[in-house]
Amino acid sequence: MAVTQLVGSKIHRREDPRLITGHGHYIDDFTRQGTAYAAFVRSPLAHARIKSIDVTDASKAPGVTGVYTARDFKSLLAGTHPAAPAFVAEKKFVPERFPIAEKEVCYQGEIVAAVLAETKAQAADAAGLIQVEYDELPAVMDLEKALEKNSPKSHTDGPDNVCWDFTYTGPDITEAAFKEADVVVKERILQNRLAPVPMEPRGVLAEFEGFDKKLTIWMSSQNPHFIRLFVSGAMGLKESQVRVISPDVGGGFGSKISPYPEDYLVPTLSRLAERPVKWIETRTESIQNATHGRGQFYDCEVAAKKDGTLLGMRVVQYLDVGAYHGTFGAFQPVACLMAGGAYKWKGISARTVGVLTNRVPTDPYRGAGRPEATHLVERMVDLVALELKMDPVDIRRKNFIQPKDFPFTQSFGLVVDSGDYDKALDKALEHAGYAELRKKQAELRKQGRYMGIGFSTWIELCGFGPSAATAPATGGIALVESAQVRVTPTGSVLVYTGTHSHGQGHETTFPQIVADQLGVPYESVELRHGDTAEGTAFGYGTYGSRSLAVGGVAISRAVGKVIDKSKKLAAHMLEAAEEDVVFEHGAFHVKGSPDKSKAFGEVAFASYGMSLPEGMEQGLEAVAYFDPPNLVWPFGTHIAVVEIDAETGTPLITKYVAVDDCGNIINPMIVDGQIHGGIVQAIGQALYEEVVYDDDSGQLKTGTMIDYMLPSANEIPTMIIDKTITPSPTNELGVKGIGEAGTIAASAAVINAICDALSPLGIKHVDMPATPDRLWKMMKEARQ
Amino acid sequence: MIPAAFEYARASSVDEASKLLSKFGEDAKVLAGGHSLIPLMRLRLAQPTALVDINGIQELDHITERGGKLHVGALTRHVTIQNSSVVQEKLPLLAEVAGEVGDNQVRNMGTMGGVIAHADSAGDYPTLAVILDAEIVTNKRTIPAKDFFKDLFTTALGPDEVVTEVVFPVANGPHKYVKFRRRLFDWAIVGVAAQKLNGGWRIGLTNVGPTPVRATAVEKALHDGATPEDASQHASDGLDPAGDLRASPEYKKHLARVLTKRAIQQAQGQ
């Protein structure tokens, strides 16, 4: 244990000085000698047959070194774009996907040709000269219409538009619950399609060395080792021939997990052109082609007793898969498994339907299924409360899983590890001044004003994950995490993690843990990640709020192994029995003789010398892979207070309280930052954002930052952030995850507040985004 | 994205700018602040063959009051207009509007001449120019505002004509600009300008049509003694706004009425 406690301290991020002064290393900062620049020609149509591609003019354009179409890649790429089972064990139809279209394009943006030129501008100009003739086909845009018998097909050679139709638990599970119900509440709840919009768009720089057949890829990714696995396989290379380097990554939010067409094409272009190839997408390409989030609707019924006891829920999730199955696109159905929220139910019947359309695929986006689950259950609970004229706080308390119930096996057999939901709720109510708020609401209502209070008592599951659950979900690779800790002769501690920060601050927080555990100066610990040539054989990446709960524990265990070896060596150096040696404050001493000690650094140096105990090898390093026994289950309460302008319908968040519990905290400043960011993204979904396509033509209408409406800091209220701490019993650090929590919680709080504000008008449900125009229309109709 | 190739020249005088525009032909564009033009070029929605940069023509950056008129040079930046004590005293409505254009970066670069010449229907200055009967002075002539704005992005300017200044009347009576948008830095979804001038009200609407709309029916109703509430009902008379992602035509007409009422009430409250 260290003298000064780093874990729990608000240490400023080590990454920040370089990132905010222009010394970061993002993909576009890298250059290789002889690089050619790639530009892609993309289908402007959502669905069409390709009649012809004329590259004559493009081939002759200034600076162009090559123009490529599908047939140039056919012999060099195979088995791209795997579709992981994730949470849907059986699929009905998974369209085949090749990174570049040959006969049919199925989403606007699908690549049909590539150009290489000496400069970026020349590549862009030449791409504009490629002439593609299309035969337009009907675009499948609407989920319900897509499921109708004679619907046009998203892929002309597919049987229909059903990617999957999977029932987790049938309606029989809830038959009894619905029979004994006093009230049944039914609603359809929409989840607007969202673009992740990371600050740094995607990019790939690839250098294929033909002589040695070695490939180096620099790219903006959340999981470099998976990219190495997928790309090497598809290119017919061994994993050992491929190195993936993901340096500073400017945000991902889930959109940089799955392999993209460009991830296969750019390295292959380098192979074809025999020079390095670089491609950085534009913002419009990013909004159009990076995988989208959400894009679902839910039909849900809840049965309850008149005293507010929740009995059963029946839910069907309709999910817009897009034109192709995103590699982890079947992750979002976890929303069904989490539809019960923080409550005890007699039973939940759940089914998920994945619908193919002619849009870019959906894939995990911050929260990946858990925001949808929270939004669903928190809306439904409010609807039940409204029906029963019950306070939304009271109905929640009545149905919470109680502290004494943990570990609690929920409706789908998942084991919730720990929680104290009332405690977080109490704290949030206090911060919000709930009784005063209701008084104020009553007064404002008398004045004809619309004020609402909305709750989200969220829980979630994260820290993916236990091998038993995750290996089948990925198709064989358990999502454990690896760490390697190396101590050099002069005491530098190098920590290699298989996670990969893309904004999470791991370079700060992981050294906090290690420095405390080893009792060494914080500055002597360096974190390394993102380069498959360093560290362990495999790393699993950062997503699903897993880095600390899985990666951090792996690091701690690797450090533990280092301490074990050091202790043996220290005992040898102190001429004492190992069981008589104590490790404390960064030094080993003999029990009862604290002055007889060896500092960790001394032991480290000695480990490279000659006087080692019998059978001990030189060196001081260790590898650990941590397979968590369970997921982890953070929770909390968010409260939003909203006023809606009676004349313009404009919603304004006047107060926002978040009390969240992620177990033990490494760096409170970073946790607060994660919560702020997560809440903002949820407010974005609730009030501003939507990827909009023309219903008939499938044209993307929100292709720029003007039209895809991200809220700015000006639009976000000052948030009141607090916490409770319920350590997780699942790992020895007692930690959970918090990266997605804000996004999981907040949309329900905001929409519940809007519905509460409008309830005097008889409005029960509002869908996202709740724009002024939409609210005004609803209010106008309600008043008539 | 990357703009299409273009030629570039820097003018050091208005005369030189005009000659350069003639030389490059009608697909050349004037570059001042660039914060409307450059985004369009990067999306390749605009592909000028040449840019004539007028940022060096210092004599176009000025604010002067003489003879009851406020002369604002074409190159005057929004931030200058916003902070000018002359404008705050002589035409405070203009200072208010300048302070609400875009964000800090846009206000530091964007210019009066640019907004007027670009004639985006969501631009705020054109509405002021129309309701105040401003005059747009070019290197060739003086054009009354009501004859200047022809259509969306279309003005009376000829191919080698450069705006040199905009001349407003002095007006420091009750005034208010209500700019309705989702985000602080957005264009107006609908904007309403209200200015009391010479005993009567001038009311103008931004972004309810391809060019600014002077709400003459509202002005008349107010003249006839109607309350702001009643007068503002006429704000949507004759309007046929296009719908877009931000607002349906119906909502824009509703906003026109509500915001007109608020603009007049808030102006009166001063």
PDB file of C-alpha atoms in Angstrom, chain A residues 53-61 64 67 129-131:
ATOM      1  CA  ILE A  53     -18.485   1.631 -64.151  1.00  0.00           C
ATOM      2  CA  ASP A  54     -16.449   3.820 -66.516  1.00  0.00           C
ATOM      3  CA  VAL A  55     -13.025   4.666 -65.124  1.00  0.00           C
ATOM      4  CA  THR A  56     -11.489   6.078 -68.319  1.00  0.00           C
ATOM      5  CA  ASP A  57     -11.522   9.753 -67.353  1.00  0.00           C
ATOM      6  CA  ALA A  58     -10.474   9.045 -63.790  1.00  0.00           C
ATOM      7  CA  SER A  59      -7.519   6.930 -64.895  1.00  0.00           C
ATOM      8  CA  LYS A  60      -6.159   9.841 -66.910  1.00  0.00           C
ATOM      9  CA  ALA A  61      -6.660  12.478 -64.216  1.00  0.00           C
ATOM     10  CA  VAL A  64      -3.790   9.157 -60.394  1.00  0.00           C
ATOM     11  CA  VAL A  67      -8.427   3.001 -60.278  1.00  0.00           C
ATOM     12  CA  LEU A 129     -14.688  11.562 -62.662  1.00  0.00           C
ATOM     13  CA  ILE A 130     -15.656   7.922 -62.255  1.00  0.00           C
ATOM     14  CA  GLN A 131     -18.962   7.326 -63.998  1.00  0.00           C
TER      15      GLN A 131
END
